[in-house]
mmCIF file of C-alpha atoms and ligand atoms in Angstrom:
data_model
loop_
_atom_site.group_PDB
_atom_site.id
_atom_site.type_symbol
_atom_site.label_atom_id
_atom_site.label_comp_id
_atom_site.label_asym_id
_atom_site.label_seq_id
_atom_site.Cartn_x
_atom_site.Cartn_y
_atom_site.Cartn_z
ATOM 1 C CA UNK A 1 77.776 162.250 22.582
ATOM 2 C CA UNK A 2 77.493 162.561 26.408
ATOM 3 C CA UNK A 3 80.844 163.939 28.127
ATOM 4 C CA UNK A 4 82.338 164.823 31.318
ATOM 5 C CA UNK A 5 84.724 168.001 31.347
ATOM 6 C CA UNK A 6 87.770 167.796 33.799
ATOM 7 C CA UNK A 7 90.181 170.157 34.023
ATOM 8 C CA UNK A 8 91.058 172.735 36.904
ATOM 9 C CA UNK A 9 90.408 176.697 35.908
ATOM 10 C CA UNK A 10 92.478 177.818 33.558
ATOM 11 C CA UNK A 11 92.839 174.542 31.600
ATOM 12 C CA UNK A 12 90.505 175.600 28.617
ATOM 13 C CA UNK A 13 87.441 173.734 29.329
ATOM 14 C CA UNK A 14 84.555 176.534 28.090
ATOM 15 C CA UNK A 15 87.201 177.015 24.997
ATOM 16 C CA UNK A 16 86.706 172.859 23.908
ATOM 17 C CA UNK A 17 82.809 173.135 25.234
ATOM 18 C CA UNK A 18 81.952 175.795 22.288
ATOM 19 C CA UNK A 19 83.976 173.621 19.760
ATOM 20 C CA UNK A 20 81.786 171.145 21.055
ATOM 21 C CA UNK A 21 78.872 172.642 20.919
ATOM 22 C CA UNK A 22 79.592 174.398 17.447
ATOM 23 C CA UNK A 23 80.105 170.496 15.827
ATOM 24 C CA UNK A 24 78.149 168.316 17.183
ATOM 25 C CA UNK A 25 75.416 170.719 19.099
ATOM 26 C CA UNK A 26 75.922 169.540 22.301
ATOM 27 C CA UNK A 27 75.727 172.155 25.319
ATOM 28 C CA UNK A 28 77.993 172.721 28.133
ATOM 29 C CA UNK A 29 76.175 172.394 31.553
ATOM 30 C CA UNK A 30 78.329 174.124 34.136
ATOM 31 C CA UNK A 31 76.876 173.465 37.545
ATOM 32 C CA UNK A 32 78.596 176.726 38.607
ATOM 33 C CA UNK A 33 76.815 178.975 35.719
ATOM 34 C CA UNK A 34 73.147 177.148 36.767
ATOM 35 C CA UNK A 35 74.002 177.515 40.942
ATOM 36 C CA UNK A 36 75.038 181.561 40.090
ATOM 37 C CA UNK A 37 71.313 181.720 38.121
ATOM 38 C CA UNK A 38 69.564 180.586 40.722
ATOM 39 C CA UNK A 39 70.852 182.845 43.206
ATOM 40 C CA UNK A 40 70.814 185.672 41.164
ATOM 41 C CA UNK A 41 67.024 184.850 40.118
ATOM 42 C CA UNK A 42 65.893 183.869 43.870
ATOM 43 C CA UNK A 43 64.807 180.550 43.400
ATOM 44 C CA UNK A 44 64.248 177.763 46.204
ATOM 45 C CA UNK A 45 67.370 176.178 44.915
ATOM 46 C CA UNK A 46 69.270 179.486 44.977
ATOM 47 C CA UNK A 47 68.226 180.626 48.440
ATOM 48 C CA UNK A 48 69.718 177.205 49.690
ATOM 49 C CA UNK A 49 73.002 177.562 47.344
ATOM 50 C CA UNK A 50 73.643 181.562 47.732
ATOM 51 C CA UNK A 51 75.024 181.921 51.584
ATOM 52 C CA UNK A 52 76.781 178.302 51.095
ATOM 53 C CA UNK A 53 78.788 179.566 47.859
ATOM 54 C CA UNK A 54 79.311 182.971 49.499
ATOM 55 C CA UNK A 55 80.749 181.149 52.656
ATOM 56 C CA UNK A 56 82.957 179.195 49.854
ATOM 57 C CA UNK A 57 81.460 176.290 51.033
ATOM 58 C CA UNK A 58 79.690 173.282 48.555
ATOM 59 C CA UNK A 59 76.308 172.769 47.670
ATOM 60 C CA UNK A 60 75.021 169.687 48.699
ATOM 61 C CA UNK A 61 75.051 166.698 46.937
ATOM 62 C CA UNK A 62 71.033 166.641 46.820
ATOM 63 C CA UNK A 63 70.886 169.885 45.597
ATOM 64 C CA UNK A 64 73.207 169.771 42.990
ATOM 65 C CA UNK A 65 72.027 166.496 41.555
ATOM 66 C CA UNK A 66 68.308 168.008 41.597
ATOM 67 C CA UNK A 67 69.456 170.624 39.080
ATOM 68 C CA UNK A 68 71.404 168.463 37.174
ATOM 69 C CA UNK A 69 68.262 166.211 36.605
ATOM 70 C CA UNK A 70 66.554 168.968 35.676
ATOM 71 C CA UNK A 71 68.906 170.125 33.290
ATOM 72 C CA UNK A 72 69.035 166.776 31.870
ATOM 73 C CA UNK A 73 65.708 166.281 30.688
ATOM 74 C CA UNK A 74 65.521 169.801 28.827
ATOM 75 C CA UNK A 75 65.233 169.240 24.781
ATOM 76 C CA UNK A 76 68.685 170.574 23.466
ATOM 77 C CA UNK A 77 70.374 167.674 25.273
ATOM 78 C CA UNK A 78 68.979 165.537 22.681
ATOM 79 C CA UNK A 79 72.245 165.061 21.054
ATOM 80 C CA UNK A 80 73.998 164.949 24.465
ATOM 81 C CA UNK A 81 76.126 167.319 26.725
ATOM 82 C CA UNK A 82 79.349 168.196 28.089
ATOM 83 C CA UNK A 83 79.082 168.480 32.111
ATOM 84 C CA UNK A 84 81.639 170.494 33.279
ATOM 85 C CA UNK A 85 81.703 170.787 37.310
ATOM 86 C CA UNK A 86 79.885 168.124 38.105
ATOM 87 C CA UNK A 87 80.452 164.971 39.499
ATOM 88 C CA UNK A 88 82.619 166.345 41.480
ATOM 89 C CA UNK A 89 82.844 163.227 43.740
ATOM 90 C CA UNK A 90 82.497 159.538 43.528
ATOM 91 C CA UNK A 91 79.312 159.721 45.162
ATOM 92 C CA UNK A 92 77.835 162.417 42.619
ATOM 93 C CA UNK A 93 79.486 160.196 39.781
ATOM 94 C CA UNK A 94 77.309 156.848 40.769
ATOM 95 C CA UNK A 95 74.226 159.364 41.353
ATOM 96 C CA UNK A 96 74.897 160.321 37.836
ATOM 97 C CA UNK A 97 75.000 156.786 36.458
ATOM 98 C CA UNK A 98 71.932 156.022 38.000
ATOM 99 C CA UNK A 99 70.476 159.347 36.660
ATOM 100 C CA UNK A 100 71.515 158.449 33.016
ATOM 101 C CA UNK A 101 70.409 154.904 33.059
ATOM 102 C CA UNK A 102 66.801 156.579 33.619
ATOM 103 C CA UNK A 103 66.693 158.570 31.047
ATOM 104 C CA UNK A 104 68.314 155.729 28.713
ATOM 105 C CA UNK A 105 71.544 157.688 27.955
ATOM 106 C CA UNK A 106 75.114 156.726 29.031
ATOM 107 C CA UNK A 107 78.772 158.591 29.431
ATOM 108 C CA UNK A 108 80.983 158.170 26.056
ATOM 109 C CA UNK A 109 83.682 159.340 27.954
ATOM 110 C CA UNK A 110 85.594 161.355 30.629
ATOM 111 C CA UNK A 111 88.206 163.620 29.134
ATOM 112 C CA UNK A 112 91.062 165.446 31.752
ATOM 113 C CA UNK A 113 92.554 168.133 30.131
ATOM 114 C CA UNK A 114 96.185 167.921 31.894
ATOM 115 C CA UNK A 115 97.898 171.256 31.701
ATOM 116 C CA UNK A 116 101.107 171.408 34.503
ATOM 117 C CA UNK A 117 100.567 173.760 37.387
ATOM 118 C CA UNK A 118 103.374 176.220 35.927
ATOM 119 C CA UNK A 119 101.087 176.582 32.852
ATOM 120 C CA UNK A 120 98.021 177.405 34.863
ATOM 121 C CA UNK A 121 99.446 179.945 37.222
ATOM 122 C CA UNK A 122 101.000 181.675 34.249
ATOM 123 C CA UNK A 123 97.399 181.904 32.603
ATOM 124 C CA UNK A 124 95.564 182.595 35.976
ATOM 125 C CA UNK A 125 98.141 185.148 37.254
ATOM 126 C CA UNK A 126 98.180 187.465 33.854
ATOM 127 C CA UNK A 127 94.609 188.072 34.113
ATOM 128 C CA UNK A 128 93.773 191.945 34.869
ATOM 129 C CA UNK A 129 90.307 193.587 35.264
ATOM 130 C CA UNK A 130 88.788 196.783 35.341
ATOM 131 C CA UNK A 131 87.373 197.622 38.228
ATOM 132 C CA UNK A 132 84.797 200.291 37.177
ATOM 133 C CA UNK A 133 83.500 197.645 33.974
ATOM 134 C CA UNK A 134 84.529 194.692 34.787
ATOM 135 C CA UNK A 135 86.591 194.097 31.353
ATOM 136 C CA UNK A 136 89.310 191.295 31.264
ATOM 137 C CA UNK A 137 92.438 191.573 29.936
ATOM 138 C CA UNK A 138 95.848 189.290 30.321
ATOM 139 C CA UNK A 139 98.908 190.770 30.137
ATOM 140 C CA UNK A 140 100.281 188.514 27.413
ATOM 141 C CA UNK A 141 97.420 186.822 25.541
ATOM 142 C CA UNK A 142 95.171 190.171 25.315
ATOM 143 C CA UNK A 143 96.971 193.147 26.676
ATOM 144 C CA UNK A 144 95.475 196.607 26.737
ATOM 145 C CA UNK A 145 96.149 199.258 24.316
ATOM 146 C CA UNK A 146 98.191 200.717 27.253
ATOM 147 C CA UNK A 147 99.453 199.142 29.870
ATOM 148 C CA UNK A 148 97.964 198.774 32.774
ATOM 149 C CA UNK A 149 94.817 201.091 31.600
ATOM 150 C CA UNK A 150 91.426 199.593 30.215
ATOM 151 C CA UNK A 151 90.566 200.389 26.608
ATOM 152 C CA UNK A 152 87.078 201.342 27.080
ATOM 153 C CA UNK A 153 87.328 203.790 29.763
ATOM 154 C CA UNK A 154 90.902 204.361 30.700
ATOM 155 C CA UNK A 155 90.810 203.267 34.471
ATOM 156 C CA UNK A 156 93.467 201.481 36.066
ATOM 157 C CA UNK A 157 93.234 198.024 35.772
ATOM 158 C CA UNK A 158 93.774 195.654 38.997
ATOM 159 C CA UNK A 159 95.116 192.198 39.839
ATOM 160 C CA UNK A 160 92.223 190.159 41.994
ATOM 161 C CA UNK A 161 93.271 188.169 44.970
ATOM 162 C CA UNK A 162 91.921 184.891 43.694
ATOM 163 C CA UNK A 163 94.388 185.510 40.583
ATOM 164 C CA UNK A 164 97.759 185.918 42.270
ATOM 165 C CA UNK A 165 100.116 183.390 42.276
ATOM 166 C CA UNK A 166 99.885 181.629 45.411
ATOM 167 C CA UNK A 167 96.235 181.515 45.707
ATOM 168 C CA UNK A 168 95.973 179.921 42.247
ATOM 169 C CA UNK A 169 98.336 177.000 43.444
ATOM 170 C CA UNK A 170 96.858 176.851 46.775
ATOM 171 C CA UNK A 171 93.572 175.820 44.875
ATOM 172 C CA UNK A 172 95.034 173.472 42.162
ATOM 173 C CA UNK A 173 96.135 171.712 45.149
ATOM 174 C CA UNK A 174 92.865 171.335 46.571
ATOM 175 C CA UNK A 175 91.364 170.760 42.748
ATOM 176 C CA UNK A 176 94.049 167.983 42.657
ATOM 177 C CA UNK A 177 93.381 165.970 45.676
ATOM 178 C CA UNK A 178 89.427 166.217 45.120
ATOM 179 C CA UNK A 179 89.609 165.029 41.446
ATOM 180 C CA UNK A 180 92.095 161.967 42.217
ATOM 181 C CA UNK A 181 88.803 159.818 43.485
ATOM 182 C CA UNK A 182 86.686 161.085 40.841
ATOM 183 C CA UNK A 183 89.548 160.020 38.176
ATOM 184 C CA UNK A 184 90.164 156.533 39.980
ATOM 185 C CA UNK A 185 86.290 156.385 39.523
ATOM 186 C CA UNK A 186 85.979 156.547 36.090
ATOM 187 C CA UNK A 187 89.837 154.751 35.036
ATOM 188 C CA UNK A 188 88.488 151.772 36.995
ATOM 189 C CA UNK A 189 84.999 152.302 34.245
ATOM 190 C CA UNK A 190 87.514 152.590 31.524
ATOM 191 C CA UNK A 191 86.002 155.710 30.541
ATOM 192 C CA UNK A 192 89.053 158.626 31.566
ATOM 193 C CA UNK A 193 90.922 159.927 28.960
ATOM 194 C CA UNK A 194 93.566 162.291 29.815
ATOM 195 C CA UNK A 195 94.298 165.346 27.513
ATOM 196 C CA UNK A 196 97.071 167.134 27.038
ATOM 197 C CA UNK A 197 95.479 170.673 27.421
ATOM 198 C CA UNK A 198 98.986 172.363 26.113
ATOM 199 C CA UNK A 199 99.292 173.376 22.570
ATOM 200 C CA UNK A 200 97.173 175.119 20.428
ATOM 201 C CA UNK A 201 93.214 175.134 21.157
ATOM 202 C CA UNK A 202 92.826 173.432 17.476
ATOM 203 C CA UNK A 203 95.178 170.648 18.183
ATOM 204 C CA UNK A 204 93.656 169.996 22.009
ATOM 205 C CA UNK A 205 90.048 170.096 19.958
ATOM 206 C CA UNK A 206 91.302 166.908 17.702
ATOM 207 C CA UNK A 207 92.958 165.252 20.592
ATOM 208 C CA UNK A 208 89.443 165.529 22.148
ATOM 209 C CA UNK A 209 86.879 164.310 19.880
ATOM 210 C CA UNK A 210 89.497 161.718 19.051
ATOM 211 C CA UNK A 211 89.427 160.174 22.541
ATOM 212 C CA UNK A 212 85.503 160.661 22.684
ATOM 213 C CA UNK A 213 85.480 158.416 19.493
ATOM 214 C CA UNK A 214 84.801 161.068 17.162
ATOM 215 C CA UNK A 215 88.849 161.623 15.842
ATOM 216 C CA UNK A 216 89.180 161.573 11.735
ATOM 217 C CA UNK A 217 90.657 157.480 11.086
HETATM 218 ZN ZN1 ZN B 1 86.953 199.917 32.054
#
């Protein structure tokens, strides 16, 4: 079963790719996770990517289709994959096609997990960290033992910038109007599905595998 992921942060995407993964044992390839390896391990790829994703800039198309080729023709994709981040555009979507008709697979489908903005800033905006560990909390779905204090070694726990309010619907507004292409792309293929990503994760799973084809009948 070959997938596409798309869903803005937030919406539960890694959450559905390890029920994925867990039934059907197909991984999750997040362009994001593979870019960060390669600039952390200081390969060609990641010397190009590094100062372009630290300048909050994109990764060019070339570049990001060469790893996803790569990543493609490794052995646990046998039983197929869920891309998440990639195609971003409808440019990277026909490279894709092309990509897949050469190694004889093909997309099952494109699933949108639609969760309103309200939703995602809630989520986004709860989130606290420690700065001395790096732990994660949220104030509502898994709060400290105390407030405001992280469990493991009692420093005060802070809010990051890219989590406040305004910054998180600043970029579901960008995430919005550069996924509207890709979407049109892949309605006009018949292959979107659209998700409702609210409810419980079980629920969203079923709602899932049922538009990949894989629902109980
Ligand atoms: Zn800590």
């Amino acid at each position: 079963m070959n997938l596409i992921l798309l869903g803005p942060p937030n919406a539960g995407k890694g959450t559905q790719a390890k029920k994925l993964f867990a039934d059907f044992h197909i991984p999750q390839i997040s362009t994001g996770d593979i870019l960060r390896k390669a600039v952390a391990d200081g390969t060609e790829m990641g010397k190009i990517a590094g100062p372009l994703m630290a300048a909050g800039q994109y990764v060019p198309d070339d570049v990001v289709i060469g790893i996803v080729k790569e990543r493609l023709r490794q052995a646990d994709v046998a039983n197929g994959f869920v891309l998440d981040g990639f195609p971003r555009t409808p440019a990277q979507a026909d490279a894709l096609d092309k990509m897949l008709s050469g190694l004889g697979k093909h997309l099952d489908a494109v699933i949108s997990l639609e969760v309103p903005h309200k939703t995602l800033v809630e989520r986004g905006s709860g989130r606290r960290v420690c700065p001395a560990d790096g732990s994660v909390y949220h104030v509502d779905q898994s709060p400290p033992k105390r407030a405001g204090f992280c469990d493991k070694c009692g420093t005060g726990l802070v809010q990051r910038p890219d989590d406040m309010p305004d910054v998180i619907e600043k970029r579901l507004q960008k995430y919005d109007a550069e996924t509207s292409p890709l979407k049109d792309f892949y309605a006009k293929k018949g292959l979107l599905k659209s998700v409702d990503g609210v409810g419980s994760p079980d629920g969203i799973y079923e709602e899932i595998k049922a538009a990949a084809g894989k629902g109980r009948r």
